[in-house]
Amino acid sequence: MSSKVTPDPRRSLTLRDVSEASGVSEMTVSRVLRNRGDVSETTRERVLEAAKQLGYVPNKIAGALASQRVNLVAVIVPSLSNLVFPEVLSGISEELEDTGLQPVFGVTNYLEDREESVLYEMLSWRPSGVIIAGLEHSDASRAMLQNAGIPIVEIMDVDGEPVDSVVGISHRRAGLEMARAIVGAGYRRIGFLGTKMPHDHRARKRMEGFEAGLAEAGIELADREFYSGGSALLKGREMTEAILKRTPDLDFIYYSNDMIGAGGLLYCLDKGIDVPGKLGLAGFNGVDLLDGLPRRLATMDACRREIGQRAAAIIAGRSDTGLIGGAHVELTPVLQLGDTIRSR
Amino acid sequence: MSSKVTPDPRRSLTLRDVSEASGVSEMTVSRVLRNRGDVSETTRERVLEAAKQLGYVPNKIAGALASQRVNLVAVIVPSLSNLVFPEVLSGISEELEDTGLQPVFGVTNYLEDREESVLYEMLSWRPSGVIIAGLEHSDASRAMLQNAGIPIVEIMDVDGEPVDSVVGISHRRAGLEMARAIVGAGYRRIGFLGTKMPHDHRARKRMEGFEAGLAEAGIELADREFYSGGSALLKGREMTEAILKRTPDLDFIYYSNDMIGAGGLLYCLDKGIDVPGKLGLAGFNGVDLLDGLPRRLATMDACRREIGQRAAAIIAGRSDTGLIGGAHVELTPVLQLGDTIRSR
DNA sequence: ACGGCGTACGTTAGCGTTAACAGATACCGT
DNA sequence: ACGGTATCTGTTAACGCTAACGTACGCCGT
């Protein structure tokens, strides 16, 4: 790989190198590379050829500083292993595809401190917008978002006060409606299995909504348990076994996510428990993993991909909702009864 | 939110604003904010206070341009829905945690064109290093990597010629050893179910290795089928049913990933097929999802998290392997027999 | 022949930060 | 009292690019 073209392989190329190689000014090269302004067809070709020949890669750092424009969108989510977030990210990527905007992902591990530092770090690159999961942030984070002077979209959840725009579903209402459906189907001794994460506000809201829904019928949760870490499917199994041992007369279990719900379902099938006759089950999310299960778990679609798309559309300025002053998009999750809630 | 402090909420703050607010030069502010050089305790506090008060967020764009240093590491993977990659990314994040380096993720959807444009885009931010999945790239991508003048780590796979460093496993060998184990356990009529992605080189190499392993014993694949899209678990079910219908005398099925393997396993359990007596099954990856299944699928751990960690360590200059000239780290996946290969 | 206009470039002056060096002050030993 | 050193702070000049404006030239109609 002896390079005849690059004078110093250590130093990276600049516009000047391309301009010298093609015999025009740096400005003209810049114009060609950005397709801006008038350049004759012949010089355009000459410049393009030289740039390609040298293997020139523009320096966006300098470009961004000079133009005061950055084509980055900061996207901050609590986790990637949750299965939900990769789908949201896909929706964002897809929608941003041909806008010239580029998503940059950051992960907080459900930690407020980390959210704060990830946000700080990302804002220091002066992105064109921020998409961030949840409505609950530290005071400092909230202040940064407010002062950033760029569009902010908080996603996943609409139960609370957004800084700017918001796209999501009401987890409270999701829980509530699930409770109504379950009570409506005649179940009375109801248990809850969920994650122990104190900072998963959405799971918390679902449970609160769920309890409120039960309360409408004068019912209280018969039992509950929380876990953290490990394989969700396995935990679903283990916890289902444990809760049924402790409270054998349960006739329904509501899981805070589909994964542990699936584990519970597999356990019940193993043990020959009559689902949904003797015991009903429901999860949350509508992950397509469930399609492959022997029986389809009742669940509620969280509109993950669409949330990503709508949020990205707002940042890209493509949203039809009020362009200024913060859009407020509440999507409606659809209850899928599956085969694990008896139909009356 | 009437701001007494910010003069113009539209324009974002600069070092100058902080310097004026604290009565020192911009340089001193810069020093305080970066903990570099000597600053007296009193000024340091005054500056910090002013910065916090104003809500100043440094402009890394300007900083990077001036210092010619960027604390970003470009990480390029083909997909996020594969379950494998989020784990690799976690490994990277974790390892980079306290190095001052920040990973930035890009997704290619298994498309060479997209890989090229994502890479170009990322290189234009002049990152400190690149971690990229796979050894197969377009000529242009390869040229960009070679000329970037920064450490490059190709991950997941070691079967090929790396540009610089490489961390991964030999998928060819993984397939080969699985074949040997299966043949060794006495299976003879062996089928393969996999993904149709022409650009998933690693799946391809596993299959090639697998066939080579069978060939050692004079065996050929009895049947095979490929799918694309949809719920992997469900596809595993459907394809298993289809292949068993077409070739009923199969005594083993090797799946290209655990997810469809799990689907196949659930199908067999449903149908009461004797696993592993009459039919053996194996997948690939060692995802912890499998822990929750009624029976543990045989698989091979792909060392996903560790790959991420080792790759990040190389970029961070923490690797013990030869610091210059490209490290070559081949991890060894461990065969886990589970309950779906009979033990002789 | 002239002004007017459009096209195709070039020039100049930053963008906000940091590297490198240059004071300024205080303190020290002799 | 002196130079020397240590500690702190300021000044200057980039970094690589682009916005805004300037200029040269050709073409047109009258």
XYZ file of C-alpha atoms (C1' of nucleotides) in Angstrom:
748
model
C 0.000 0.000 0.000
C 2.538 2.626 -0.975
C 0.485 5.754 -1.454
C 1.536 7.873 -4.387
C -1.132 10.432 -3.725
C -1.183 11.165 -0.011
C 1.820 13.247 0.951
C 1.621 12.492 4.653
C -0.534 9.554 5.571
C -0.515 10.581 9.201
C -2.074 14.006 8.734
C -5.576 13.806 7.464
C -6.597 15.540 4.268
C -8.176 18.964 4.110
C -10.011 20.977 1.539
C -6.707 22.572 0.686
C -5.288 19.257 -0.476
C -8.229 18.728 -2.772
C -8.123 22.297 -3.989
C -4.457 22.024 -4.866
C -4.975 18.735 -6.602
C -7.763 20.127 -8.710
C -6.465 23.636 -9.261
C -9.388 25.572 -7.829
C -9.986 27.416 -4.580
C -11.003 25.698 -1.370
C -14.327 27.428 -1.555
C -15.129 25.897 -4.881
C -14.251 22.457 -3.593
C -16.463 23.062 -0.621
C -19.295 24.053 -2.939
C -18.895 20.980 -5.067
C -18.813 18.645 -2.113
C -21.964 20.134 -0.675
C -23.813 20.651 -3.967
C -24.302 24.285 -3.160
C -23.912 27.327 -5.338
C -22.975 27.475 -8.974
C -20.116 25.403 -10.224
C -19.516 24.568 -13.851
C -19.904 20.978 -14.839
C -16.264 20.624 -15.826
C -14.787 21.903 -12.565
C -17.324 19.889 -10.621
C -16.072 16.722 -12.273
C -12.469 17.658 -11.807
C -12.975 18.320 -8.114
C -14.976 15.165 -7.553
C -12.312 13.154 -9.280
C -9.547 14.680 -7.189
C -11.472 14.158 -3.959
C -12.136 10.553 -4.766
C -8.591 9.995 -5.899
C -7.189 11.341 -2.640
C -9.812 9.605 -0.537
C -10.835 12.873 1.007
C -13.358 12.690 3.836
C -14.771 16.090 4.838
C -14.233 17.278 8.377
C -17.680 17.833 9.784
C -16.235 19.251 12.945
C -14.868 22.235 11.107
C -17.935 22.377 8.891
C -20.308 22.390 11.794
C -18.343 25.054 13.599
C -18.330 27.311 10.584
C -21.910 26.811 9.559
C -23.363 26.516 13.035
C -25.338 23.552 11.848
C -25.061 19.944 12.976
C -26.995 17.160 11.343
C -27.047 15.002 14.461
C -30.081 14.023 16.502
C -29.356 12.821 20.023
C -31.401 9.798 21.020
C -31.299 8.730 24.640
C -32.825 5.484 25.874
C -32.489 3.598 29.138
C -31.477 0.257 27.715
C -30.818 -1.738 24.600
C -31.472 -5.172 26.041
C -35.104 -4.408 26.582
C -36.068 -5.338 23.049
C -38.466 -2.431 23.049
C -35.853 0.210 22.467
C -34.117 -1.284 19.476
C -37.497 -1.137 17.779
C -37.947 2.494 18.667
C -34.484 3.215 17.351
C -35.322 1.466 14.097
C -38.363 3.648 13.712
C -36.225 6.721 14.253
C -33.513 5.631 11.830
C -36.066 4.817 9.200
C -37.846 8.132 9.450
C -34.605 10.101 9.465
C -33.222 8.166 6.509
C -33.548 10.807 3.805
C -33.680 13.965 5.880
C -29.929 14.474 6.061
C -30.245 14.004 9.807
C -28.293 11.329 11.631
C -29.353 9.716 14.895
C -26.778 9.214 17.617
C -27.684 6.805 20.377
C -26.927 6.996 24.060
C -27.827 4.543 26.814
C -28.488 5.377 30.446
C -29.097 1.993 32.099
C -32.097 3.470 33.877
C -29.759 5.678 35.922
C -30.566 9.354 36.385
C -26.930 10.213 36.838
C -25.986 8.543 33.652
C -28.843 10.181 31.843
C -27.507 13.487 32.989
C -23.970 12.837 31.828
C -25.018 11.271 28.535
C -27.259 14.235 27.876
C -24.524 16.698 28.765
C -22.096 14.899 26.534
C -24.516 14.851 23.635
C -25.608 18.449 23.989
C -21.997 19.466 23.886
C -22.029 18.349 20.263
C -24.838 20.788 19.605
C -27.282 18.380 17.938
C -30.296 19.569 15.972
C -32.691 17.856 18.311
C -33.053 15.466 21.211
C -35.263 12.418 21.510
C -35.264 11.101 25.036
C -37.208 8.327 26.705
C -39.490 9.218 29.570
C -40.761 12.343 31.228
C -38.898 11.974 34.473
C -35.503 13.611 34.567
C -33.246 15.157 37.157
C -33.599 18.911 37.627
C -30.279 19.438 35.936
C -31.276 17.346 32.935
C -34.543 19.153 32.625
C -32.770 22.487 32.760
C -30.340 21.419 30.057
C -33.179 20.324 27.840
C -35.007 23.567 28.379
C -32.000 25.743 27.646
C -30.723 23.786 24.692
C -32.737 25.868 22.266
C -33.460 22.886 20.040
C -36.529 20.673 19.612
C -36.879 18.110 22.369
C -39.140 15.084 22.066
C -39.812 12.957 25.096
C -41.028 9.546 24.078
C -42.768 6.406 25.274
C -44.918 8.004 27.918
C -47.447 10.832 28.002
C -48.365 10.788 31.692
C -46.640 13.926 32.873
C -45.379 17.354 31.887
C -43.174 17.358 28.810
C -40.386 19.887 28.352
C -41.352 20.430 24.740
C -42.914 17.763 22.509
C -44.019 14.318 23.545
C -44.898 11.119 21.686
C -46.072 8.024 23.471
C -48.848 6.150 25.098
C -50.443 6.482 28.518
C -49.055 3.625 30.528
C -51.452 4.422 33.274
C -54.347 3.966 30.914
C -52.787 0.823 29.465
C -52.754 -0.703 32.930
C -56.219 0.556 33.638
C -57.725 -0.906 30.525
C -56.026 -4.198 31.000
C -57.481 -4.348 34.495
C -60.960 -3.617 33.164
C -60.651 -6.317 30.531
C -59.518 -8.821 33.109
C -62.223 -7.946 35.577
C -64.724 -7.930 32.719
C -63.716 -11.467 31.883
C -64.630 -12.495 35.388
C -61.258 -12.894 37.045
C -61.091 -11.838 40.691
C -57.942 -13.093 42.406
C -55.298 -11.190 40.551
C -51.541 -11.097 40.984
C -48.810 -8.888 39.527
C -45.278 -9.789 38.550
C -42.867 -7.088 37.498
C -39.406 -5.645 37.479
C -37.866 -4.114 40.521
C -36.326 -1.161 38.749
C -37.191 1.876 40.775
C -36.497 4.061 37.773
C -38.690 2.293 35.277
C -41.437 4.847 35.658
C -43.501 3.399 32.865
C -43.738 -0.017 34.481
C -44.692 1.740 37.690
C -47.417 3.733 35.995
C -48.820 0.643 34.385
C -49.080 -0.995 37.754
C -50.705 2.044 39.297
C -53.215 2.218 36.475
C -53.792 -1.466 36.831
C -54.518 -1.186 40.535
C -56.820 1.737 39.863
C -58.688 -0.369 37.338
C -59.085 -3.167 39.803
C -60.216 -0.733 42.461
C -63.097 0.327 40.236
C -64.462 -3.141 40.777
C -63.562 -3.134 44.425
C -60.706 -5.549 43.876
C -57.217 -5.402 45.324
C -54.099 -7.101 44.066
C -54.006 -10.499 45.724
C -50.254 -10.783 45.472
C -47.259 -9.241 43.759
C -43.566 -9.737 43.285
C -40.663 -7.964 41.654
C -37.397 -9.166 40.205
C -34.260 -7.726 38.757
C -31.602 -9.070 36.456
C -31.230 -12.417 34.784
C -33.041 -14.014 31.904
C -36.540 -12.593 31.829
C -38.006 -15.785 30.451
C -36.518 -17.840 33.250
C -37.538 -15.294 35.854
C -41.067 -15.484 34.538
C -41.056 -19.193 35.117
C -39.568 -19.022 38.580
C -41.706 -16.169 39.786
C -44.870 -17.733 38.482
C -44.075 -20.891 40.326
C -43.299 -18.957 43.478
C -46.368 -16.781 43.434
C -48.674 -19.720 42.715
C -47.155 -21.602 45.592
C -47.666 -18.672 47.906
C -51.102 -17.721 46.692
C -52.585 -20.840 45.103
C -56.024 -19.399 44.516
C -54.858 -16.748 42.026
C -56.949 -16.824 38.882
C -54.957 -14.207 36.943
C -51.398 -12.945 36.677
C -50.492 -9.638 35.035
C -46.869 -9.391 33.978
C -45.074 -6.120 33.504
C -43.602 -7.294 30.219
C -44.111 -9.949 27.600
C -40.870 -11.707 28.247
C -41.612 -12.725 31.814
C -45.202 -13.315 30.718
C -43.963 -15.787 28.146
C -41.916 -17.510 30.830
C -45.005 -17.747 32.984
C -47.035 -19.120 30.122
C -44.451 -21.785 29.381
C -44.433 -22.738 33.039
C -48.209 -23.118 33.138
C -48.228 -25.199 29.993
C -45.515 -27.406 31.440
C -47.490 -27.936 34.598
C -50.690 -28.570 32.721
C -52.411 -25.618 34.315
C -55.610 -24.726 32.497
C -54.961 -21.414 30.742
C -57.108 -19.344 30.478
C -59.762 -21.405 32.246
C -58.296 -21.744 35.690
C -55.606 -19.098 35.325
C -55.500 -16.126 32.978
C -52.288 -14.396 31.907
C -51.376 -11.118 30.304
C -48.196 -9.255 29.487
C -47.288 -5.938 27.955
C -45.634 -4.793 24.742
C -46.793 -6.906 21.874
C -43.350 -8.200 20.968
C -43.466 -10.454 17.967
C -41.564 -13.056 19.876
C -44.924 -14.063 21.262
C -46.121 -15.182 17.875
C -44.025 -18.288 18.128
C -45.335 -19.393 21.505
C -47.635 -22.439 21.753
C -50.399 -20.150 22.863
C -50.664 -16.431 22.253
C -50.221 -14.358 25.368
C -52.674 -11.524 25.918
C -50.815 -8.245 25.627
C -51.029 -4.637 24.660
C -49.065 -3.188 21.821
C -46.842 -0.323 22.894
C -46.599 1.186 19.383
C -42.831 1.172 19.636
C -41.859 1.638 16.021
C -44.488 4.285 15.446
C -43.334 6.212 18.473
C -39.863 6.342 16.967
C -41.187 7.461 13.628
C -43.421 10.179 14.967
C -40.713 11.511 17.241
C -38.220 11.616 14.398
C -40.774 13.319 12.176
C -41.178 16.085 14.718
C -37.437 16.668 14.885
C -37.212 16.634 11.120
C -39.894 19.279 11.024
C -42.128 16.969 9.091
C -44.809 16.653 11.645
C -48.251 17.953 10.797
C -48.884 18.687 14.438
C -48.260 22.250 15.494
C -44.725 22.941 14.399
C -44.064 25.388 17.147
C -44.578 25.081 20.842
C -44.402 21.353 21.291
C -46.443 18.628 19.699
C -48.369 16.287 21.928
C -48.972 12.917 20.313
C -50.752 10.239 22.294
C -50.939 6.895 20.554
C -53.477 4.299 21.561
C -52.224 0.841 22.361
C -54.518 -1.946 21.249
C -55.452 -4.746 23.603
C -54.767 -8.114 22.043
C -56.633 -10.771 23.929
C -54.637 -13.675 22.563
C -55.473 -17.069 24.054
C -54.781 -16.410 27.694
C -57.822 -14.445 28.776
C -61.083 -16.322 28.678
C -63.753 -14.597 26.597
C -66.525 -14.177 29.143
C -39.037 30.974 33.022
C -37.873 34.541 32.820
C -34.124 34.224 32.660
C -32.270 36.886 34.483
C -28.951 35.413 33.560
C -29.066 34.444 29.910
C -28.959 37.552 27.754
C -30.201 35.852 24.594
C -31.817 32.498 25.127
C -31.617 31.779 21.396
C -27.849 32.025 21.052
C -26.074 29.359 22.954
C -23.547 30.239 25.573
C -19.822 30.401 24.976
C -16.738 30.479 27.087
C -16.860 34.239 26.768
C -20.164 34.407 28.614
C -18.755 32.396 31.464
C -15.545 34.367 31.479
C -17.414 37.654 31.696
C -19.669 36.349 34.428
C -16.737 35.221 36.508
C -14.277 37.992 35.675
C -11.463 35.858 34.314
C -10.178 35.104 30.845
C -11.734 32.533 28.564
C -8.594 30.485 28.814
C -8.895 30.188 32.549
C -12.482 29.100 32.231
C -11.427 26.530 29.686
C -8.792 25.259 32.073
C -11.203 24.973 34.939
C -13.760 23.127 32.885
C -11.231 20.630 31.659
C -9.303 20.275 34.920
C -6.113 21.084 33.146
C -3.297 23.310 34.261
C -3.058 25.176 37.519
C -5.946 27.272 38.668
C -6.296 28.611 42.167
C -8.991 27.126 44.268
C -10.871 30.402 44.585
C -11.077 31.162 40.862
C -11.927 27.570 40.152
C -14.921 27.814 42.421
C -15.978 31.134 41.025
C -15.829 29.838 37.470
C -17.644 26.625 38.307
C -20.338 28.589 40.021
C -20.772 30.938 37.083
C -20.861 28.071 34.590
C -23.457 26.218 36.583
C -25.450 29.356 37.125
C -25.590 30.102 33.415
C -26.160 26.507 32.467
C -23.125 26.522 30.233
C -22.537 23.439 28.116
C -19.135 23.353 26.400
C -18.997 23.246 22.639
C -17.101 20.103 21.788
C -17.178 20.961 18.150
C -14.957 23.942 18.695
C -12.946 22.064 21.270
C -12.312 19.153 18.975
C -11.315 21.404 16.130
C -8.850 23.277 18.255
C -7.349 20.322 20.031
C -7.524 17.906 17.115
C -8.859 15.328 19.508
C -12.291 13.720 19.528
C -13.412 11.400 22.286
C -15.777 9.471 20.058
C -15.511 5.850 18.997
C -17.521 4.864 15.956
C -19.278 1.536 16.352
C -20.911 0.031 13.292
C -23.150 -3.019 13.439
C -25.536 -4.549 10.925
C -28.617 -4.656 13.107
C -30.036 -3.989 16.525
C -32.909 -6.446 16.372
C -30.581 -9.381 16.311
C -30.212 -9.485 20.086
C -26.568 -10.287 19.616
C -25.504 -6.771 18.834
C -27.069 -4.977 21.762
C -24.979 -7.259 23.926
C -21.828 -6.397 22.056
C -22.669 -2.735 22.414
C -23.142 -3.175 26.144
C -19.716 -4.717 26.372
C -18.267 -1.765 24.530
C -20.080 0.843 26.609
C -19.025 -0.839 29.781
C -15.374 -1.052 28.857
C -15.313 2.547 27.638
C -17.085 3.821 30.731
C -14.206 5.526 32.473
C -11.821 6.102 29.606
C -13.279 9.429 28.556
C -14.214 7.791 25.280
C -17.799 7.747 24.049
C -19.228 5.138 21.706
C -21.417 6.277 18.844
C -23.539 3.629 17.184
C -24.438 3.216 13.558
C -26.593 0.543 11.937
C -26.221 -0.805 8.397
C -29.108 -3.275 8.038
C -26.705 -5.753 6.474
C -26.367 -3.455 3.443
C -22.920 -2.739 2.031
C -24.069 0.588 0.641
C -25.360 1.675 3.966
C -22.229 0.508 5.670
C -20.277 2.688 3.321
C -22.357 5.783 3.935
C -22.561 5.262 7.686
C -18.816 4.817 7.810
C -18.218 7.921 5.707
C -20.536 9.925 7.891
C -18.844 8.731 11.050
C -15.320 9.215 9.809
C -16.211 12.761 8.923
C -16.488 13.369 12.643
C -12.912 12.221 13.042
C -13.449 9.643 15.791
C -10.590 8.183 17.816
C -11.304 4.692 16.594
C -13.681 2.465 14.714
C -15.245 -0.801 15.802
C -17.012 -2.455 12.930
C -18.721 -5.812 12.593
C -17.391 -8.253 10.080
C -14.407 -8.529 7.801
C -16.258 -8.125 4.533
C -16.540 -4.550 3.313
C -16.808 -2.785 -0.010
C -13.541 -1.656 -1.558
C -14.406 1.931 -0.774
C -15.142 1.137 2.866
C -11.939 -0.786 3.204
C -10.004 2.108 1.695
C -11.612 4.555 4.088
C -10.720 2.354 7.039
C -7.169 2.009 5.881
C -6.662 5.714 5.321
C -8.395 6.901 8.440
C -5.210 6.836 10.434
C -6.960 5.627 13.564
C -7.245 2.232 15.225
C -9.763 -0.023 13.513
C -11.166 -3.133 15.165
C -13.207 -5.555 13.128
C -15.318 -7.712 15.368
C -17.355 -10.913 15.576
C -15.429 -12.876 13.022
C -11.796 -13.861 12.529
C -12.085 -15.809 9.283
C -10.506 -13.358 6.861
C -8.012 -10.548 6.474
C -8.503 -7.690 8.917
C -7.642 -4.124 8.050
C -6.037 -3.588 11.423
C -7.105 -5.335 14.617
C -9.691 -8.078 14.928
C -11.619 -9.599 17.828
C -14.016 -12.455 17.356
C -14.538 -16.130 16.951
C -14.128 -18.395 13.983
C -17.612 -19.068 12.771
C -16.271 -21.635 10.409
C -14.780 -23.527 13.286
C -17.934 -23.083 15.333
C -19.923 -24.811 12.589
C -17.261 -27.421 12.184
C -17.155 -28.363 15.833
C -20.884 -28.455 16.123
C -20.941 -30.868 13.204
C -18.348 -33.069 14.865
C -20.287 -33.124 18.115
C -23.465 -34.056 16.314
C -21.851 -36.774 14.260
C -20.068 -37.973 17.340
C -23.394 -38.365 19.090
C -24.487 -40.685 16.360
C -26.823 -38.521 14.304
C -26.700 -39.093 10.546
C -29.647 -37.494 8.756
C -28.976 -33.854 9.395
C -30.879 -30.748 8.236
C -30.057 -27.043 8.372
C -32.379 -24.117 8.918
C -31.080 -20.585 8.557
C -31.557 -17.028 7.461
C -31.608 -16.048 3.839
C -29.513 -12.923 4.250
C -26.901 -12.994 1.550
C -24.839 -10.513 3.525
C -24.765 -12.333 6.823
C -21.325 -13.692 6.178
C -20.991 -15.170 9.613
C -24.070 -17.345 9.243
C -22.723 -18.427 5.894
C -19.366 -19.349 7.344
C -20.998 -21.342 10.087
C -22.887 -23.336 7.535
C -19.807 -23.893 5.439
C -17.892 -25.063 8.475
C -20.793 -27.244 9.422
C -20.885 -28.915 6.049
C -17.147 -29.411 6.156
C -17.522 -31.089 9.521
C -20.168 -33.414 8.202
C -18.045 -34.163 5.176
C -15.290 -35.461 7.443
C -17.665 -38.267 8.317
C -18.809 -38.657 4.733
C -22.164 -37.099 5.495
C -24.046 -34.545 3.444
C -26.790 -32.216 4.576
C -30.027 -34.110 4.107
C -32.101 -30.958 3.730
C -31.934 -27.231 4.267
C -34.086 -24.159 4.158
C -33.709 -20.400 4.569
C -36.081 -17.704 5.687
C -36.134 -13.964 5.982
C -38.148 -11.534 8.032
C -40.846 -12.118 10.590
C -40.752 -13.423 14.112
C -37.802 -15.761 14.387
C -39.520 -17.911 16.974
C -42.535 -18.422 14.759
C -40.360 -19.039 11.704
C -38.524 -21.690 13.673
C -41.802 -23.432 14.304
C -43.043 -23.198 10.772
C -39.804 -24.190 9.121
C -39.308 -27.116 11.442
C -42.743 -28.376 10.591
C -42.071 -27.870 6.892
C -38.698 -29.553 6.829
C -39.920 -32.525 8.861
C -42.809 -32.931 6.519
C -40.528 -32.871 3.520
C -37.785 -35.008 4.996
C -39.366 -37.061 7.756
C -36.348 -39.195 8.465
C -34.204 -36.316 9.734
C -32.613 -37.110 13.053
C -31.032 -33.680 13.637
C -31.665 -30.050 12.822
C -28.991 -27.369 13.128
C -30.381 -23.847 13.331
C -28.429 -20.783 12.370
C -29.505 -18.982 15.532
C -31.004 -19.717 18.907
C -34.232 -17.920 18.257
C -35.407 -20.113 15.426
C -33.916 -23.055 17.289
C -36.133 -22.238 20.243
C -39.117 -22.080 17.912
C -38.207 -25.498 16.573
C -37.806 -26.883 20.065
C -41.208 -25.592 21.133
C -42.731 -27.146 18.031
C -41.196 -30.513 18.763
C -42.337 -30.427 22.376
C -45.828 -29.525 21.214
C -45.902 -32.421 18.811
C -44.509 -34.789 21.360
C -41.453 -35.541 19.263
C -38.763 -37.305 21.276
C -35.952 -34.789 21.713
C -33.097 -35.630 21.683
C -33.851 -39.328 21.194
C -35.508 -39.325 17.839
C -34.530 -35.797 16.835
C -31.625 -33.697 18.038
C -31.546 -29.894 17.875
C -28.920 -27.214 18.141
C -28.747 -23.476 17.703
C -26.096 -20.832 17.910
C -25.330 -17.916 20.179
C -26.007 -18.871 23.736
C -28.633 -16.209 24.346
C -29.922 -16.316 27.882
C -33.440 -16.418 26.577
C -32.880 -20.134 26.270
C -32.596 -20.506 30.019
C -36.323 -20.146 30.348
C -37.241 -22.802 27.838
C -38.726 -26.108 28.990
C -35.647 -27.852 27.736
C -32.226 -26.319 27.178
C -31.288 -26.059 23.546
C -27.779 -27.108 22.584
C -25.865 -24.047 21.444
C -22.516 -22.415 21.217
C -21.731 -19.219 23.027
C -20.605 -16.462 20.698
C -18.794 -14.495 23.432
C -20.705 -11.394 22.487
C -20.105 -9.232 25.527
C -16.467 -10.173 25.727
C -15.962 -9.318 22.075
C -17.289 -5.863 22.790
C -15.069 -5.461 25.795
C -11.898 -6.619 24.117
C -12.531 -4.459 21.078
C -13.148 -1.412 23.228
C -10.036 -2.173 25.249
C -7.953 -2.148 22.085
C -9.321 1.222 21.052
C -8.788 2.588 24.531
C -5.188 1.473 24.307
C -5.702 -0.812 27.243
C -5.117 -3.991 25.461
C -2.183 -6.110 26.482
C -1.939 -7.504 22.995
C 0.609 -5.810 20.768
C -0.314 -2.160 20.946
C 0.903 -1.380 17.475
C 0.215 -3.083 14.237
C -3.110 -4.690 14.909
C -4.128 -7.092 17.622
C -5.558 -10.433 16.642
C -7.835 -11.868 19.312
C -9.597 -15.123 18.645
C -12.008 -16.146 21.349
C -13.144 -19.712 21.718
C -16.848 -20.364 21.832
C -17.849 -23.142 24.193
C -20.211 -25.851 23.088
C -23.116 -26.211 25.481
C -24.799 -29.538 24.956
C -27.987 -28.634 26.772
C -30.732 -31.241 26.623
C -31.212 -31.538 22.903
C -28.235 -33.641 21.835
C -28.185 -37.170 23.162
C -25.020 -38.005 25.027
C -23.796 -40.984 23.062
C -20.917 51.547 -26.863
C -23.041 51.207 -22.738
C -25.242 49.621 -18.565
C -27.366 45.703 -16.749
C -27.451 41.139 -15.549
C -26.187 36.277 -14.770
C -22.626 32.807 -14.148
C -18.527 31.114 -12.165
C -15.381 31.579 -9.365
C -12.147 33.867 -5.391
C -11.360 36.559 -0.788
C -12.083 37.704 3.808
C -13.541 36.987 8.230
C -15.115 34.509 11.463
C -17.272 29.957 14.182
C -15.664 28.650 19.814
C -12.218 26.411 21.510
C -7.304 24.979 22.864
C -1.801 24.765 22.416
C 1.923 27.240 23.203
C 3.932 30.685 24.961
C 4.260 35.054 27.577
C 3.624 37.868 31.603
C 2.722 38.840 36.548
C 3.104 38.050 41.200
C 4.804 35.929 45.348
C 8.080 33.386 47.701
C 12.570 31.436 48.468
C 17.489 30.932 49.651
C 21.774 33.175 49.905
C 18.792 42.815 47.549
C 19.151 39.609 43.984
C 18.068 36.107 40.553
C 15.581 31.902 40.430
C 11.621 29.224 40.714
C 6.761 28.060 41.360
C 2.162 29.361 40.770
C -1.310 31.469 38.510
C -3.399 33.946 34.576
C -3.569 36.209 30.036
C -2.436 36.687 24.775
C -1.985 35.049 20.264
C -2.569 32.082 16.674
C -4.292 28.371 14.849
C -7.882 24.172 13.871
C -10.720 23.294 8.811
C -14.474 24.873 7.198
C -18.442 28.049 5.396
C -21.349 32.706 5.027
C -21.213 36.715 2.875
C -19.621 39.448 -0.177
C -16.510 40.771 -4.156
C -14.840 40.350 -8.814
C -14.115 38.957 -13.537
C -16.083 37.812 -17.619
C -19.453 37.072 -21.233
C -23.879 38.085 -23.154
C -27.839 40.776 -24.098
C -30.760 44.666 -25.755
C -30.983 49.274 -27.226
